[in-house]
Amino acid sequence: MNTTTEHDRNLAAKLKLLSIEPAAFKTEPPNRQARRRVIPVAMLALAAMASLAAVFLYRPDRLQRIETVLAGFAGKDGTVLSVGGAEVPAESGAAIEPTRVLPGNTPSARALSPREVTGSGYVVVADIATVFSKYEGRIVTVDVEAGDRVSVGQVLVRLDDAGARFALEGAEIARRSAELALAAKSIDLSQARSSLTRIERLAGRDAMSAQELEEAKTAFDTAENAALQARQDVAKADLDIDRAREQVEALTVRAPISGNVTRLTAHVGDTVLSREDSVRENESLLAIADMANMVIDADVAEANIALMRPGLRGEAVLDGFPDRPFAVEVSKIAPMISREKGTVTLRLSLSSPPPDMRPAMAARIRLVVGEAATSVPTASHPPGTGAQTGGPTTFGPQAGDTRDHQQRAER
């Protein structure tokens, strides 16, 4: 008995119409042209992510190199991008600027890449003398003032010491006594020589005994030794006089070098100690500095020590004369690194510094390391247009900061 109604048959027909026949899975190879379009897009996306990371991790002056790399990835056919010495063909697509050579990361490329090393320091005097009194005494005159120009041997301070003067007088008296003793011994020696000569002549005639001849020889030797001793006493007296005179003359303090008096602590009436007892600088009489021989001691970052060498040239500017830069040259490199600051100290000789320069002035330096920067051909400055780099720049970075000389000049 068929219990299917007309309604059920209509519902089944509708469900059959709504059903989807299973179809066989058809695989086709990917479109090669589409894949070629996807690869550059993916590479550009990766490069963009790297550039964003570089913005946070590196300084802004490195961003231009990243933009050049991005432009290379979007290059047209036949364009070659040189990165670190390796040539990479650019993909077809958008046109780019002419070939731009980026510095490599090899040691030789880093050594030749022009860079700037900056630092800060102070003007110092290479030749400075702190003057002490060699012996104790009381200051009676001060013949100079702070700032005066003095020459070698010029009298600076005069001291007085009664004990030194008495010692000199005593030595002179002792020498006169030694001279008198030498004269007496010389007379005795002359008499002993005459007696010996007479006895030897008589002994030759058998008119004098051998014992008397021996006694005459002994007397002569004794007189000769006494005369020699008297001569030694005179020499010792001369030495005592020289010592006492040197002490008296040292009470007149003279300039050991030529220069300017930078500090004066001597005052009339003060009693000063001898050099052996004066161990502190504030116990000295004065200080002299040779202003004609000033240098700059500047600190640069320890990371730049491999780039430093004597003869490296650059320029410096003083905070007191910011508009008057002058040339400098590295003459010495400190043998020790500052553990606290992480810097190395350079001593730089100066060329035509400002005439009003003073010791202890703050200075900033800039040294160019590597070969001189050359022009880079770009779309805005093609080869042959005369575009150059390496123009004058201004100071601004902190000590130890390094800048790419070529990029700074382009900006």
Tab-separated table of C-alpha atoms in Angstrom:
chain	number	residue	atom	x	y	z
A	1	MET	CA	0.000	0.000	0.000
A	2	ASN	CA	1.630	3.245	-1.099
A	3	THR	CA	1.277	5.832	1.638
A	4	THR	CA	3.355	8.537	-0.069
A	5	THR	CA	1.312	11.589	-0.612
A	6	GLU	CA	1.580	14.118	-3.327
A	7	HIS	CA	3.046	16.591	-0.868
A	8	ASP	CA	5.891	14.245	0.036
A	9	ARG	CA	6.763	13.692	-3.595
A	10	ASN	CA	6.918	17.403	-4.297
A	11	LEU	CA	9.191	17.924	-1.241
A	12	ALA	CA	11.546	15.184	-2.403
A	13	ALA	CA	11.788	16.731	-5.850
A	14	LYS	CA	12.679	20.114	-4.421
A	15	LEU	CA	15.384	18.622	-2.209
A	16	LYS	CA	16.913	16.854	-5.193
A	17	LEU	CA	17.065	20.090	-7.126
A	18	LEU	CA	18.824	21.809	-4.228
A	19	SER	CA	21.490	19.099	-3.847
A	20	ILE	CA	25.037	19.639	-5.388
A	21	GLU	CA	26.681	16.897	-7.348
A	22	PRO	CA	30.250	16.101	-6.079
A	23	ALA	CA	32.803	17.162	-8.685
A	24	ALA	CA	36.285	15.728	-9.194
A	25	PHE	CA	39.107	17.912	-7.669
A	26	LYS	CA	40.977	19.528	-10.517
A	27	THR	CA	44.574	20.756	-9.991
A	28	GLU	CA	46.255	23.170	-12.309
A	29	PRO	CA	49.815	24.408	-12.214
A	30	PRO	CA	50.153	27.920	-10.725
A	31	ASN	CA	50.375	30.807	-13.042
A	32	ARG	CA	54.080	31.541	-13.541
A	33	GLN	CA	53.386	35.144	-14.376
A	34	ALA	CA	51.419	35.611	-11.143
A	35	ARG	CA	54.260	34.039	-9.142
A	36	ARG	CA	56.722	36.465	-10.665
A	37	ARG	CA	54.519	39.305	-9.511
A	38	VAL	CA	54.177	37.890	-5.998
A	39	ILE	CA	57.922	37.424	-5.378
A	40	PRO	CA	58.907	41.123	-5.746
A	41	VAL	CA	55.927	42.152	-3.640
A	42	ALA	CA	57.014	39.775	-0.876
A	43	MET	CA	60.596	40.985	-1.063
A	44	LEU	CA	59.454	44.606	-0.885
A	45	ALA	CA	57.326	43.785	2.142
A	46	LEU	CA	60.304	42.159	3.916
A	47	ALA	CA	62.540	45.099	3.034
A	48	ALA	CA	59.924	47.537	4.324
A	49	MET	CA	59.769	45.675	7.626
A	50	ALA	CA	63.576	45.796	7.852
A	51	SER	CA	63.590	49.548	7.180
A	52	LEU	CA	61.030	50.135	9.938
A	53	ALA	CA	63.207	48.171	12.341
A	54	ALA	CA	66.247	50.178	11.268
A	55	VAL	CA	64.453	53.432	12.074
A	56	PHE	CA	64.233	52.339	15.698
A	57	LEU	CA	67.606	50.586	15.947
A	58	TYR	CA	69.913	52.857	13.970
A	59	ARG	CA	70.496	56.564	13.561
A	60	PRO	CA	68.495	58.572	11.010
A	61	ASP	CA	71.511	59.125	8.768
A	62	ARG	CA	71.493	55.438	7.842
A	63	LEU	CA	67.908	55.562	6.496
A	64	GLN	CA	69.013	56.812	3.096
A	65	ARG	CA	70.960	53.606	2.483
A	66	ILE	CA	67.871	51.531	3.269
A	67	GLU	CA	65.818	53.566	0.805
A	68	THR	CA	68.457	52.888	-1.841
A	69	VAL	CA	68.201	49.153	-1.194
A	70	LEU	CA	64.396	49.314	-1.487
A	71	ALA	CA	64.717	51.159	-4.791
A	72	GLY	CA	67.111	48.474	-6.023
A	73	PHE	CA	64.610	45.687	-5.327
A	74	ALA	CA	62.046	47.508	-7.469
A	75	GLY	CA	64.532	48.022	-10.335
A	76	LYS	CA	64.054	47.399	-13.990
A	77	ASP	CA	65.668	44.774	-16.162
A	78	GLY	CA	69.388	45.121	-16.649
A	79	THR	CA	69.961	47.369	-13.624
A	80	VAL	CA	72.627	46.085	-11.255
A	81	LEU	CA	72.733	46.942	-7.568
A	82	SER	CA	76.107	46.576	-5.860
A	83	VAL	CA	75.843	45.848	-2.131
A	84	GLY	CA	79.025	45.067	-0.194
A	85	GLY	CA	80.885	44.297	-3.391
A	86	ALA	CA	78.324	41.709	-4.690
A	87	GLU	CA	76.249	42.491	-7.802
A	88	VAL	CA	72.527	41.654	-7.581
A	89	PRO	CA	70.341	41.935	-10.731
A	90	ALA	CA	67.158	43.890	-10.157
A	91	GLU	CA	63.747	42.462	-11.022
A	92	SER	CA	61.777	43.884	-13.925
A	93	GLY	CA	59.153	46.441	-13.100
A	94	ALA	CA	59.606	50.033	-12.009
A	95	ALA	CA	62.516	52.174	-13.116
A	96	ILE	CA	65.155	53.208	-10.568
A	97	GLU	CA	67.995	55.691	-10.313
A	98	PRO	CA	71.395	54.989	-11.870
A	99	THR	CA	73.743	52.575	-10.150
A	100	ARG	CA	74.619	53.567	-6.569
A	101	VAL	CA	77.525	51.795	-4.838
A	102	LEU	CA	77.038	51.262	-1.133
A	103	PRO	CA	79.969	50.722	1.238
A	104	GLY	CA	80.537	47.109	2.118
A	105	ASN	CA	80.840	45.577	5.554
A	106	THR	CA	84.240	44.002	5.017
A	107	PRO	CA	87.249	45.225	7.084
A	108	SER	CA	88.899	46.722	4.011
A	109	ALA	CA	85.710	48.548	3.001
A	110	ARG	CA	85.272	49.886	6.528
A	111	ALA	CA	88.866	51.112	6.560
A	112	LEU	CA	88.460	53.026	3.295
A	113	SER	CA	84.958	54.332	3.954
A	114	PRO	CA	85.242	58.042	4.847
A	115	ARG	CA	83.860	58.684	8.307
A	116	GLU	CA	83.965	61.404	10.905
A	117	VAL	CA	85.066	60.797	14.472
A	118	THR	CA	84.144	63.537	16.897
A	119	GLY	CA	85.190	64.160	20.457
A	120	SER	CA	85.583	66.826	23.102
A	121	GLY	CA	88.366	67.917	25.403
A	122	TYR	CA	90.326	70.872	26.717
A	123	VAL	CA	93.234	73.074	25.759
A	124	VAL	CA	96.315	72.184	27.795
A	125	VAL	CA	99.856	73.542	27.985
A	126	ALA	CA	102.478	71.030	26.949
A	127	ASP	CA	105.302	72.770	28.879
A	128	ILE	CA	104.423	73.956	32.390
A	129	ALA	CA	106.775	74.414	35.349
A	130	THR	CA	105.802	74.563	39.013
A	131	VAL	CA	108.467	76.581	40.849
A	132	PHE	CA	109.483	75.641	44.397
A	133	SER	CA	112.186	76.967	46.677
A	134	LYS	CA	115.146	74.616	46.880
A	135	TYR	CA	116.002	75.706	50.420
A	136	GLU	CA	114.083	77.168	53.297
A	137	GLY	CA	114.034	80.926	53.621
A	138	ARG	CA	111.995	84.071	54.058
A	139	ILE	CA	110.679	85.912	51.011
A	140	VAL	CA	112.099	89.440	50.818
A	141	THR	CA	111.066	90.435	47.259
A	142	VAL	CA	108.668	89.209	44.556
A	143	ASP	CA	109.702	90.584	41.170
A	144	VAL	CA	106.789	89.287	39.006
A	145	GLU	CA	103.016	89.286	38.915
A	146	ALA	CA	100.462	86.834	37.591
A	147	GLY	CA	100.245	87.055	33.807
A	148	ASP	CA	103.742	88.470	33.308
A	149	ARG	CA	105.899	87.114	30.517
A	150	VAL	CA	109.263	85.825	31.820
A	151	SER	CA	112.403	84.446	30.184
A	152	VAL	CA	114.732	81.647	31.216
A	153	GLY	CA	116.987	82.772	34.075
A	154	GLN	CA	114.944	85.836	34.994
A	155	VAL	CA	114.745	86.568	38.740
A	156	LEU	CA	111.309	85.751	40.134
A	157	VAL	CA	111.582	85.708	43.938
A	158	ARG	CA	114.361	86.545	46.398
A	159	LEU	CA	114.655	84.840	49.766
A	160	ASP	CA	116.908	85.424	52.738
A	161	ASP	CA	118.448	82.871	55.122
A	162	ALA	CA	120.976	83.997	57.741
A	163	GLY	CA	122.118	80.434	58.322
A	164	ALA	CA	123.109	80.026	54.680
A	165	ARG	CA	125.096	83.267	54.740
A	166	PHE	CA	126.910	82.259	57.927
A	167	ALA	CA	127.724	78.858	56.445
A	168	LEU	CA	129.313	80.550	53.450
A	169	GLU	CA	131.437	82.802	55.630
A	170	GLY	CA	132.545	79.842	57.754
A	171	ALA	CA	133.559	77.880	54.672
A	172	GLU	CA	135.630	80.795	53.408
A	173	ILE	CA	137.442	81.061	56.776
A	174	ALA	CA	138.116	77.318	56.791
A	175	ARG	CA	139.647	77.565	53.353
A	176	ARG	CA	142.037	80.303	54.449
A	177	SER	CA	143.114	78.141	57.385
A	178	ALA	CA	143.688	75.213	55.030
A	179	GLU	CA	145.796	77.419	52.797
A	180	LEU	CA	147.972	78.447	55.758
A	181	ALA	CA	148.414	74.830	56.773
A	182	LEU	CA	149.382	73.912	53.243
A	183	ALA	CA	151.995	76.666	53.184
A	184	ALA	CA	153.540	75.365	56.429
A	185	LYS	CA	153.581	71.804	55.172
A	186	SER	CA	155.163	72.955	51.952
A	187	ILE	CA	158.002	74.597	53.941
A	188	ASP	CA	158.525	71.392	55.899
A	189	LEU	CA	158.633	69.419	52.688
A	190	SER	CA	161.168	71.785	51.167
A	191	GLN	CA	163.436	71.482	54.206
A	192	ALA	CA	163.157	67.687	54.232
A	193	ARG	CA	164.094	67.554	50.553
A	194	SER	CA	167.170	69.731	51.085
A	195	SER	CA	168.280	67.666	54.073
A	196	LEU	CA	167.884	64.430	52.148
A	197	THR	CA	169.901	65.762	49.228
A	198	ARG	CA	172.772	66.874	51.503
A	199	ILE	CA	172.850	63.560	53.405
A	200	GLU	CA	172.827	61.550	50.196
A	201	ARG	CA	175.847	63.543	48.928
A	202	LEU	CA	177.767	62.990	52.176
A	203	ALA	CA	176.844	59.309	52.261
A	204	GLY	CA	178.378	58.989	48.834
A	205	ARG	CA	181.689	60.093	50.308
A	206	ASP	CA	181.281	57.784	53.295
A	207	ALA	CA	180.976	60.857	55.492
A	208	MET	CA	177.465	59.960	56.658
A	209	SER	CA	176.171	56.721	58.102
A	210	ALA	CA	173.461	54.606	56.479
A	211	GLN	CA	171.171	55.129	59.471
A	212	GLU	CA	171.258	58.895	59.080
A	213	LEU	CA	170.490	58.484	55.376
A	214	GLU	CA	167.489	56.289	56.193
A	215	GLU	CA	166.207	58.788	58.728
A	216	ALA	CA	166.481	61.602	56.190
A	217	LYS	CA	164.448	59.614	53.658
A	218	THR	CA	161.765	58.906	56.265
A	219	ALA	CA	161.549	62.601	57.210
A	220	PHE	CA	161.153	63.548	53.549
A	221	ASP	CA	158.354	61.015	52.989
A	222	THR	CA	156.554	62.249	56.091
A	223	ALA	CA	156.775	65.883	54.995
A	224	GLU	CA	155.573	64.978	51.520
A	225	ASN	CA	152.521	63.130	52.893
A	226	ALA	CA	151.706	66.060	55.167
A	227	ALA	CA	151.842	68.450	52.225
A	228	LEU	CA	149.522	66.210	50.225
A	229	GLN	CA	147.092	66.121	53.143
A	230	ALA	CA	147.164	69.905	53.362
A	231	ARG	CA	146.327	70.145	49.670
A	232	GLN	CA	143.329	67.818	50.258
A	233	ASP	CA	142.161	70.057	53.092
A	234	VAL	CA	142.272	73.047	50.765
A	235	ALA	CA	140.263	71.148	48.127
A	236	LYS	CA	137.673	70.184	50.763
A	237	ALA	CA	137.434	73.802	51.875
A	238	ASP	CA	136.796	74.828	48.263
A	239	LEU	CA	133.988	72.254	48.048
A	240	ASP	CA	132.432	73.564	51.262
A	241	ILE	CA	132.548	77.083	49.861
A	242	ASP	CA	130.857	75.983	46.629
A	243	ARG	CA	128.133	74.199	48.575
A	244	ALA	CA	127.484	77.164	50.834
A	245	ARG	CA	127.564	79.600	47.906
A	246	GLU	CA	125.099	77.425	45.917
A	247	GLN	CA	122.684	77.518	48.829
A	248	VAL	CA	122.928	81.276	49.069
A	249	GLU	CA	122.501	81.715	45.323
A	250	ALA	CA	119.484	79.357	45.348
A	251	LEU	CA	117.723	81.836	47.594
A	252	THR	CA	117.349	83.878	44.411
A	253	VAL	CA	114.666	81.931	42.511
A	254	ARG	CA	114.954	82.181	38.712
A	255	ALA	CA	112.634	81.124	35.878
A	256	PRO	CA	113.366	77.565	34.663
A	257	ILE	CA	111.518	78.087	31.343
A	258	SER	CA	110.166	80.946	29.267
A	259	GLY	CA	106.450	81.562	29.472
A	260	ASN	CA	103.695	83.341	31.367
A	261	VAL	CA	103.160	83.317	35.101
A	262	THR	CA	99.826	81.520	35.445
A	263	ARG	CA	99.749	81.254	39.246
A	264	LEU	CA	101.516	83.251	41.967
A	265	THR	CA	101.344	82.241	45.631
A	266	ALA	CA	104.540	83.911	46.881
A	267	HIS	CA	104.161	86.955	49.133
A	268	VAL	CA	106.769	89.144	50.785
A	269	GLY	CA	107.395	88.107	54.391
A	270	ASP	CA	106.293	84.486	53.969
A	271	THR	CA	108.625	81.724	55.109
A	272	VAL	CA	108.769	78.919	52.568
A	273	LEU	CA	109.887	75.335	53.025
A	274	SER	CA	112.557	73.567	51.057
A	275	ARG	CA	111.660	71.509	47.999
A	276	GLU	CA	112.102	68.263	49.931
A	277	ASP	CA	109.456	69.371	52.441
A	278	SER	CA	107.059	70.884	49.873
A	279	VAL	CA	105.153	67.994	48.365
A	280	ARG	CA	101.904	69.763	47.512
A	281	GLU	CA	101.376	72.129	44.610
A	282	ASN	CA	99.833	74.829	46.805
A	283	GLU	CA	103.132	75.034	48.685
A	284	SER	CA	104.952	76.168	45.542
A	285	LEU	CA	105.933	79.753	44.806
A	286	LEU	CA	104.389	80.094	41.345
A	287	ALA	CA	103.701	78.321	38.048
A	288	ILE	CA	104.937	79.179	34.545
A	289	ALA	CA	103.291	77.960	31.330
A	290	ASP	CA	104.629	78.232	27.801
A	291	MET	CA	101.616	79.694	25.997
A	292	ALA	CA	103.350	79.304	22.640
A	293	ASN	CA	103.159	75.507	22.928
A	294	MET	CA	99.527	74.625	23.635
A	295	VAL	CA	97.765	71.429	22.539
A	296	ILE	CA	94.330	69.832	22.879
A	297	ASP	CA	93.689	66.675	24.871
A	298	ALA	CA	90.389	65.257	23.582
A	299	ASP	CA	88.466	62.060	24.362
A	300	VAL	CA	86.902	59.905	21.643
A	301	ALA	CA	84.859	56.737	22.017
A	302	GLU	CA	86.779	53.545	22.662
A	303	ALA	CA	85.010	51.948	19.683
A	304	ASN	CA	86.974	54.266	17.370
A	305	ILE	CA	90.458	53.388	18.632
A	306	ALA	CA	91.118	51.113	15.629
A	307	LEU	CA	90.656	54.133	13.349
A	308	MET	CA	93.047	56.376	15.267
A	309	ARG	CA	96.690	56.867	14.263
A	310	PRO	CA	99.292	59.633	14.614
A	311	GLY	CA	99.129	62.063	11.718
A	312	LEU	CA	95.346	61.914	11.372
A	313	ARG	CA	94.046	65.373	10.464
A	314	GLY	CA	90.856	67.206	11.254
A	315	GLU	CA	89.620	70.447	12.717
A	316	ALA	CA	88.663	71.818	16.113
A	317	VAL	CA	86.560	74.636	17.457
A	318	LEU	CA	86.623	76.274	20.887
A	319	ASP	CA	83.472	77.016	22.819
A	320	GLY	CA	84.849	80.511	23.401
A	321	PHE	CA	85.331	81.077	19.644
A	322	PRO	CA	82.658	78.941	17.932
A	323	ASP	CA	83.019	80.753	14.602
A	324	ARG	CA	86.799	80.291	14.296
A	325	PRO	CA	87.658	76.639	13.526
A	326	PHE	CA	91.272	75.647	12.979
A	327	ALA	CA	93.215	72.599	11.803
A	328	VAL	CA	94.480	69.910	14.183
A	329	GLU	CA	96.581	66.773	13.829
A	330	VAL	CA	96.837	63.713	16.087
A	331	SER	CA	100.330	63.606	17.599
A	332	LYS	CA	99.907	61.049	20.392
A	333	ILE	CA	97.408	58.404	21.496
A	334	ALA	CA	97.114	57.615	25.186
A	335	PRO	CA	98.306	54.084	26.076
A	336	MET	CA	95.420	53.552	28.506
A	337	ILE	CA	91.644	53.484	28.101
A	338	SER	CA	89.437	55.285	30.602
A	339	ARG	CA	87.401	52.556	32.259
A	340	GLU	CA	84.935	55.038	33.734
A	341	LYS	CA	84.202	56.949	30.513
A	342	GLY	CA	84.960	54.278	27.901
A	343	THR	CA	87.118	56.711	25.935
A	344	VAL	CA	90.691	57.085	24.733
A	345	THR	CA	92.549	60.402	24.992
A	346	LEU	CA	94.202	61.956	21.939
A	347	ARG	CA	96.797	64.726	22.005
A	348	LEU	CA	96.429	67.019	19.011
A	349	SER	CA	98.843	69.623	17.733
A	350	LEU	CA	97.292	72.895	16.553
A	351	SER	CA	97.670	74.912	13.376
A	352	SER	CA	96.786	78.641	13.422
A	353	PRO	CA	94.570	78.587	16.536
A	354	PRO	CA	92.832	81.760	17.735
A	355	PRO	CA	95.399	84.152	19.245
A	356	ASP	CA	93.256	84.640	22.358
A	357	MET	CA	93.176	80.933	23.187
A	358	ARG	CA	93.683	80.132	26.871
A	359	PRO	CA	94.517	76.915	28.735
A	360	ALA	CA	91.573	74.845	29.998
A	361	MET	CA	89.251	76.128	27.241
A	362	ALA	CA	86.665	73.563	26.161
A	363	ALA	CA	87.197	72.270	22.624
A	364	ARG	CA	85.385	69.986	20.205
A	365	ILE	CA	87.199	68.097	17.482
A	366	ARG	CA	86.279	66.341	14.252
A	367	LEU	CA	88.619	63.904	12.511
A	368	VAL	CA	88.050	62.540	8.994
A	369	VAL	CA	88.994	58.862	8.769
A	370	GLY	CA	89.478	57.036	5.463
A	371	GLU	CA	89.815	58.327	1.912
A	372	ALA	CA	88.354	61.658	0.890
A	373	ALA	CA	84.655	61.463	0.052
A	374	THR	CA	83.789	61.390	-3.654
A	375	SER	CA	80.616	62.377	-5.472
A	376	VAL	CA	77.900	59.778	-5.937
A	377	PRO	CA	75.963	59.908	-9.232
A	378	THR	CA	72.219	60.152	-8.649
A	379	ALA	CA	69.182	61.203	-10.648
A	380	SER	CA	69.435	64.772	-9.338
A	381	HIS	CA	73.258	64.907	-9.694
A	382	PRO	CA	74.283	62.773	-12.687
A	383	PRO	CA	77.929	62.266	-13.540
A	384	GLY	CA	79.614	65.329	-15.009
A	385	THR	CA	77.381	67.892	-13.292
A	386	GLY	CA	80.064	68.779	-10.763
A	387	ALA	CA	78.160	67.648	-7.667
A	388	GLN	CA	80.625	67.055	-4.850
A	389	THR	CA	80.578	66.133	-1.244
A	390	GLY	CA	82.796	66.881	1.689
A	391	GLY	CA	81.705	70.492	2.193
A	392	PRO	CA	81.905	72.324	5.515
A	393	THR	CA	79.733	71.059	8.299
A	394	THR	CA	78.946	72.223	11.809
A	395	PHE	CA	79.696	70.667	15.172
A	396	GLY	CA	76.888	69.150	17.148
A	397	PRO	CA	77.397	65.461	18.075
A	398	GLN	CA	78.671	64.342	21.426
A	399	ALA	CA	82.150	62.984	22.060
A	400	GLY	CA	82.785	59.660	20.396
A	401	ASP	CA	79.899	59.962	17.882
A	402	THR	CA	80.700	58.959	14.286
A	403	ARG	CA	79.024	60.200	11.102
A	404	ASP	CA	79.283	59.095	7.513
A	405	HIS	CA	81.106	61.945	5.807
A	406	GLN	CA	79.492	61.354	2.435
A	407	GLN	CA	75.910	61.299	3.756
A	408	ARG	CA	76.443	64.434	5.867
A	409	ALA	CA	77.712	66.341	2.845
A	410	GLU	CA	74.743	65.280	0.665
A	411	ARG	CA	72.348	66.588	3.281
